Amino acid sequence: MAKRASVHLIATGGTIAGVADDVNAPQHYAAGVLTAEQLIASVPGLFAVADLTVEQLYNLDSRDMTPEHWRGLARAVHAALARDDVDGVVVTHGTDTLEESAFYVDLVTQSPKPVVFTGAMRPANAPSPDGPMNLLDAVTVAASPKARGLGVLAVLHQRIHAARDVTKSSPDRLDAFSSGEGGVVGRTSPIQIFRAVVPREKALPVAPDGPLPRVDVLLIGAGSAPDMLEAAREKGARGVVLALPGNASMPEAWRHSVIAAAGGGVTTVLVARSGKTLPPKPGQEILPALVSALPPAKARVALLAALGAESDAEFWLYV
Ligand code: SIN
């Protein structure tokens, strides 16, 4: 008889653990109220899928997550993955910054065991909550041999996304997440994998204890003032992501400030604010700045993770 899969669930809060005071007004609710035990007790079907252990790491609205939380989360995920009795890990998380936490954990993790993030758009006591289905699907994916070797995943609304690609693209739809041109990795119920995720040759170390580097994102529009970059530098930023129009097209007025930032030890990264950046155009590469193919929020995660681990930022901005 095949061994039953064992999944470790790490709860961090979010709307999936959210409760509305008035079930007739479910849009007014507090995120991060229910505990991990309450979450799994509300979905009895979970126990037919896998043996479960649970851990309440945080209970936050994910807007309040910080890079320090990412570091703590990565350590908790690694501790679970190191257990022989764990086949996969599920992280419940608020949807607002799920894509950032999942990408950080992806960058610092190298394990064939599935790590699956999930969340919900409706609080747990809404008339028709999406959390229970998402949780059941996430545990099913984490327990499945089909999900091994795919890196960190996000499972929401019957779609399986790669952590590198997933973004929240709607503030209210149940189908709130998309994976851009790369497309989703697969779907659930039943699990189908549409495309391979090429494993990275290495993982970043988790940043050691101590303060993490400050990395800011500046959104540049027509006529935006370059003194924003000087302000970031003065406030102690070690990295700045410039989210630029077009194909990361930097206004000439910014050239001097980018050169000065590099002289001051600040790593500047140019990305397209649309989220898709092609390789540098002639002229861009003579700037003392890096270009990343990642969308702005993910470029910030990669730059922060690389600077925090004193690793080669250029490599990690092109994963
Ligand atoms: C949060 O991100 O914690 C609140 C919003 C959500 O989970 O959908």
Coordinates of C-alpha atoms and ligand atoms in Angstrom, one line a residue:
M1 CA 0.0 0.0 0.0
A2 CA 1.3 3.5 -0.9
K3 CA 2.5 5.6 2.1
R4 CA 0.1 8.4 3.0
A5 CA 1.7 11.8 2.3
S6 CA 2.5 14.1 5.1
V7 CA 2.1 17.9 4.8
H8 CA 3.3 20.6 7.2
L9 CA 1.2 23.7 7.2
I10 CA 2.7 27.1 8.2
A11 CA 0.0 29.7 8.9
T12 CA 0.9 33.4 8.6
G13 CA -2.5 35.1 8.5
G14 CA -4.3 36.9 5.7
T15 CA -7.9 36.9 4.5
I16 CA -7.9 33.1 4.5
A17 CA -7.8 33.4 8.3
G18 CA -10.0 36.6 8.3
V19 CA -13.3 37.1 9.9
A20 CA -16.1 39.6 9.2
D21 CA -18.1 41.0 12.2
D22 CA -21.2 41.0 10.0
V23 CA -21.5 38.1 7.5
N24 CA -23.8 40.2 5.4
A25 CA -20.9 42.7 4.9
P26 CA -18.0 40.4 4.3
Q27 CA -16.0 43.1 2.7
H28 CA -15.4 44.6 6.1
Y29 CA -13.3 42.1 8.0
A30 CA -10.1 41.7 9.9
A31 CA -7.3 39.5 8.3
G32 CA -5.3 37.1 10.4
V33 CA -7.8 36.1 13.1
L34 CA -8.3 32.3 12.8
T35 CA -5.5 30.0 14.0
A36 CA -3.9 27.2 11.9
E37 CA -5.9 24.6 13.9
Q38 CA -9.2 26.4 13.2
L39 CA -8.3 26.6 9.5
I40 CA -7.7 22.9 9.1
A41 CA -10.7 22.0 11.2
S42 CA -12.9 23.9 8.8
V43 CA -11.9 21.7 5.9
P44 CA -12.5 18.1 7.0
G45 CA -11.6 16.8 3.5
L46 CA -8.0 17.7 4.2
F47 CA -7.4 14.7 6.4
A48 CA -8.4 12.4 3.5
V49 CA -5.6 13.9 1.4
A50 CA -2.6 13.9 3.8
D51 CA -1.5 13.6 7.4
L52 CA -1.1 17.2 8.6
T53 CA 1.0 19.0 11.1
V54 CA 0.6 22.7 11.7
E55 CA 2.5 25.7 12.9
Q56 CA 1.3 29.2 13.6
L57 CA 4.2 31.4 12.6
Y58 CA 2.5 34.8 12.3
N59 CA -1.1 35.9 12.1
L60 CA -0.8 39.1 10.1
D61 CA -2.5 41.1 7.4
S62 CA 0.2 40.6 4.7
R63 CA 0.5 44.3 4.1
D64 CA 2.4 44.3 7.4
M65 CA 4.9 41.6 6.3
T66 CA 8.5 42.8 6.2
P67 CA 11.7 41.3 4.8
E68 CA 12.4 40.1 8.4
H69 CA 9.2 38.1 8.2
W70 CA 10.4 36.6 4.9
R71 CA 13.6 35.5 6.6
G72 CA 11.7 33.9 9.5
L73 CA 9.3 32.2 7.1
A74 CA 12.2 30.8 5.0
R75 CA 13.8 29.4 8.1
A76 CA 10.5 27.7 9.1
V77 CA 10.0 26.3 5.6
H78 CA 13.6 24.9 5.6
A79 CA 13.1 23.3 9.1
A80 CA 9.9 21.6 7.8
L81 CA 11.6 20.5 4.5
A82 CA 14.5 18.9 6.5
R83 CA 12.0 16.6 8.3
D84 CA 12.0 13.1 7.0
D85 CA 8.3 12.8 7.8
V86 CA 7.3 15.8 5.7
D87 CA 6.6 15.3 2.0
G88 CA 5.5 18.9 1.3
V89 CA 4.8 22.3 2.9
V90 CA 1.8 24.6 2.6
V91 CA 2.1 28.3 3.6
T92 CA -1.2 30.2 4.2
H93 CA -0.6 33.9 3.5
G94 CA -2.4 37.1 2.8
T95 CA -2.9 37.6 -0.9
D96 CA -1.6 41.2 -1.0
T97 CA 2.1 40.4 -0.6
L98 CA 2.0 36.6 -1.2
E99 CA 4.0 37.0 -4.4
E100 CA 6.9 38.7 -2.5
S101 CA 7.1 36.2 0.3
A102 CA 6.7 33.2 -2.1
F103 CA 9.5 34.6 -4.3
Y104 CA 11.9 35.2 -1.4
V105 CA 11.3 31.6 -0.2
D106 CA 11.8 30.4 -3.8
L107 CA 15.1 32.2 -4.1
V108 CA 16.5 30.7 -0.9
T109 CA 15.2 27.2 -1.2
Q110 CA 16.5 24.2 -3.1
S111 CA 14.4 21.1 -2.4
P112 CA 12.5 18.8 -4.6
K113 CA 9.7 18.7 -2.0
P114 CA 6.7 20.9 -2.9
V115 CA 6.3 24.2 -1.1
V116 CA 2.9 25.7 -1.9
F117 CA 1.6 29.2 -0.9
T118 CA -2.2 29.8 -0.8
G119 CA -4.6 32.4 0.5
A120 CA -8.1 33.7 -0.1
M121 CA -10.0 36.7 -1.4
R122 CA -13.0 36.3 0.9
P123 CA -12.8 36.0 4.7
A124 CA -13.6 32.6 6.3
N125 CA -17.1 33.4 7.3
A126 CA -18.2 35.0 4.0
P127 CA -21.3 33.4 2.5
S128 CA -19.2 31.6 -0.1
P129 CA -15.5 31.6 1.0
D130 CA -12.8 30.6 -1.4
G131 CA -10.3 29.7 1.4
P132 CA -11.4 26.1 2.0
M133 CA -11.2 25.1 -1.7
N134 CA -7.8 26.9 -2.0
L135 CA -6.5 25.2 1.1
L136 CA -7.7 21.8 0.0
D137 CA -6.1 22.3 -3.4
A138 CA -2.8 23.5 -1.9
V139 CA -2.5 20.5 0.4
T140 CA -3.4 18.2 -2.5
V141 CA -0.6 19.8 -4.6
A142 CA 1.9 19.7 -1.7
A143 CA 1.2 16.0 -1.2
S144 CA 1.5 15.1 -4.9
P145 CA 4.6 13.6 -6.5
K146 CA 3.6 15.6 -9.6
A147 CA 4.6 18.9 -7.8
R148 CA 8.1 17.7 -6.9
G149 CA 10.9 19.7 -8.4
L150 CA 8.8 22.7 -9.5
G151 CA 10.2 25.2 -7.1
V152 CA 7.9 27.2 -4.8
L153 CA 4.4 27.4 -6.1
A154 CA 1.2 29.4 -5.4
V155 CA -2.2 27.6 -5.7
L156 CA -5.2 29.8 -5.9
H157 CA -8.5 29.5 -7.7
Q158 CA -7.6 26.1 -9.2
R159 CA -4.5 27.5 -10.8
I160 CA -0.9 26.5 -10.0
H161 CA 1.5 29.4 -10.4
A162 CA 5.3 29.5 -10.2
A163 CA 6.5 31.9 -7.4
R164 CA 8.7 33.7 -9.9
D165 CA 5.8 34.6 -12.1
V166 CA 2.7 35.0 -10.0
T167 CA 1.3 38.4 -9.3
K168 CA -1.9 39.6 -7.8
S169 CA -3.6 41.4 -10.7
S170 CA -7.1 42.1 -9.3
P171 CA -8.0 43.6 -5.9
D172 CA -11.4 41.9 -5.7
R173 CA -11.9 39.0 -8.2
L174 CA -11.8 35.5 -6.9
D175 CA -9.5 34.8 -9.9
A176 CA -7.1 37.5 -8.6
F177 CA -3.8 36.0 -9.7
S178 CA -2.0 35.7 -13.0
S179 CA 1.3 34.5 -14.3
G180 CA 1.8 36.8 -17.3
E181 CA 3.2 35.7 -20.5
G182 CA 4.9 32.7 -19.0
G183 CA 1.5 31.3 -18.1
V184 CA 0.4 29.1 -15.2
V185 CA 2.3 25.9 -14.3
G186 CA -0.8 23.9 -14.1
R187 CA -4.2 23.5 -12.6
T188 CA -5.9 21.6 -9.8
S189 CA -8.9 19.3 -9.4
P190 CA -7.4 17.1 -10.8
I191 CA -3.8 18.2 -10.9
Q192 CA -2.5 18.8 -14.4
I193 CA 1.0 20.2 -15.0
F194 CA 1.2 22.2 -18.2
R195 CA 4.9 23.2 -18.2
A196 CA 8.2 22.3 -16.6
V197 CA 9.8 24.8 -14.2
V198 CA 13.5 24.8 -14.9
P199 CA 15.2 24.3 -11.6
R200 CA 17.8 26.9 -10.6
E201 CA 21.4 25.7 -10.3
K202 CA 21.8 27.2 -6.9
A203 CA 19.8 28.9 -4.1
L204 CA 20.7 32.0 -2.2
P205 CA 21.6 31.7 1.5
V206 CA 19.0 33.1 3.8
A207 CA 20.3 36.4 5.0
P208 CA 22.0 36.1 8.4
D209 CA 20.6 37.6 11.6
G210 CA 21.0 41.4 11.8
P211 CA 19.5 44.3 9.9
L212 CA 18.5 43.6 6.3
P213 CA 19.5 46.1 3.6
R214 CA 17.0 48.8 2.7
V215 CA 15.9 48.5 -0.9
D216 CA 13.3 51.0 -2.3
V217 CA 11.2 51.0 -5.5
L218 CA 10.7 54.3 -7.2
L219 CA 7.9 54.5 -9.8
I220 CA 9.0 56.9 -12.6
G221 CA 6.5 58.8 -14.7
A222 CA 7.0 61.5 -17.2
G223 CA 8.8 64.4 -15.5
S224 CA 9.5 62.5 -12.2
A225 CA 12.2 64.3 -10.2
P226 CA 15.5 62.4 -9.9
D227 CA 16.1 63.8 -6.4
M228 CA 13.9 60.8 -5.2
L229 CA 17.0 58.7 -5.8
E230 CA 19.2 61.0 -3.8
A231 CA 16.5 60.9 -1.0
A232 CA 16.6 57.1 -1.0
R233 CA 20.4 57.1 -0.8
E234 CA 20.3 59.7 2.1
K235 CA 17.8 57.5 4.0
G236 CA 20.3 54.6 3.8
A237 CA 19.0 52.6 0.8
R238 CA 21.6 50.1 -0.4
G239 CA 19.6 49.3 -3.5
V240 CA 17.0 51.1 -5.6
V241 CA 14.7 49.6 -8.2
L242 CA 13.6 52.2 -10.8
A243 CA 10.2 51.2 -12.3
L244 CA 10.5 52.9 -15.7
P245 CA 8.2 53.5 -18.6
G246 CA 8.5 51.4 -21.8
N247 CA 11.3 48.9 -21.9
A248 CA 12.9 50.3 -18.7
S249 CA 13.6 53.5 -20.5
M250 CA 15.3 56.0 -18.2
P251 CA 14.8 59.7 -18.7
E252 CA 18.0 61.6 -19.4
A253 CA 17.4 63.8 -16.4
W254 CA 18.1 60.8 -14.2
R255 CA 21.5 59.9 -15.6
H256 CA 23.5 62.1 -13.3
S257 CA 21.7 60.8 -10.2
V258 CA 22.1 57.1 -11.2
I259 CA 25.9 57.7 -11.6
A260 CA 26.0 59.5 -8.3
A261 CA 24.1 56.7 -6.6
A262 CA 26.6 54.1 -7.9
G263 CA 29.4 56.3 -6.6
G264 CA 27.7 56.2 -3.2
G265 CA 27.5 52.4 -3.2
V266 CA 23.8 52.2 -4.1
T267 CA 22.9 49.4 -6.5
T268 CA 20.4 50.7 -9.0
V269 CA 18.2 48.4 -11.0
L270 CA 16.2 49.4 -14.1
V271 CA 13.0 47.5 -14.8
A272 CA 9.9 48.2 -16.8
R273 CA 7.0 49.3 -14.7
S274 CA 4.7 47.1 -16.9
G275 CA 6.6 44.1 -15.5
K276 CA 8.2 42.9 -18.6
T277 CA 11.7 44.1 -19.5
L278 CA 13.7 43.0 -22.6
P279 CA 17.5 42.9 -22.6
P280 CA 19.2 46.4 -22.4
K281 CA 19.0 48.7 -25.3
P282 CA 22.2 50.4 -26.6
G283 CA 23.2 53.1 -24.3
Q284 CA 21.5 51.6 -21.2
E285 CA 24.4 49.3 -20.5
I286 CA 26.9 52.1 -20.2
L287 CA 25.1 53.3 -17.0
P288 CA 26.4 52.0 -13.7
A289 CA 23.0 50.2 -13.2
L290 CA 21.7 46.7 -13.6
V291 CA 18.7 45.7 -15.7
S292 CA 16.3 43.0 -14.5
A293 CA 13.6 41.1 -16.3
L294 CA 11.6 40.9 -13.1
P295 CA 8.6 43.1 -12.4
P296 CA 9.4 45.9 -9.9
A297 CA 8.2 44.2 -6.6
K298 CA 10.0 41.0 -7.5
A299 CA 13.2 42.8 -8.5
R300 CA 13.1 44.4 -5.1
V301 CA 12.9 41.0 -3.4
A302 CA 15.7 39.6 -5.5
L303 CA 18.0 42.6 -4.9
L304 CA 17.2 42.6 -1.2
A305 CA 17.8 38.9 -0.9
A306 CA 21.1 39.1 -2.9
L307 CA 22.4 42.2 -1.0
G308 CA 21.3 40.6 2.4
A309 CA 23.3 37.4 1.5
E310 CA 26.2 39.4 0.1
S311 CA 25.7 37.6 -3.2
D312 CA 26.0 38.6 -6.9
A313 CA 22.9 40.8 -7.4
E314 CA 23.2 40.6 -11.2
F315 CA 22.7 36.9 -11.3
W316 CA 19.7 36.9 -9.0
L317 CA 18.0 39.7 -10.9
Y318 CA 18.0 37.5 -14.0
V319 CA 16.5 34.3 -12.5
Ligands
SIN1 C1 -3.8 40.3 3.3 O1 -3.0 40.3 2.3 O2 -3.4 39.8 4.4 C2 -5.2 40.8 3.2 C3 -5.8 40.6 1.9 C4 -5.9 39.1 1.5 O3 -5.4 38.2 2.1 O4 -6.6 38.9 0.5

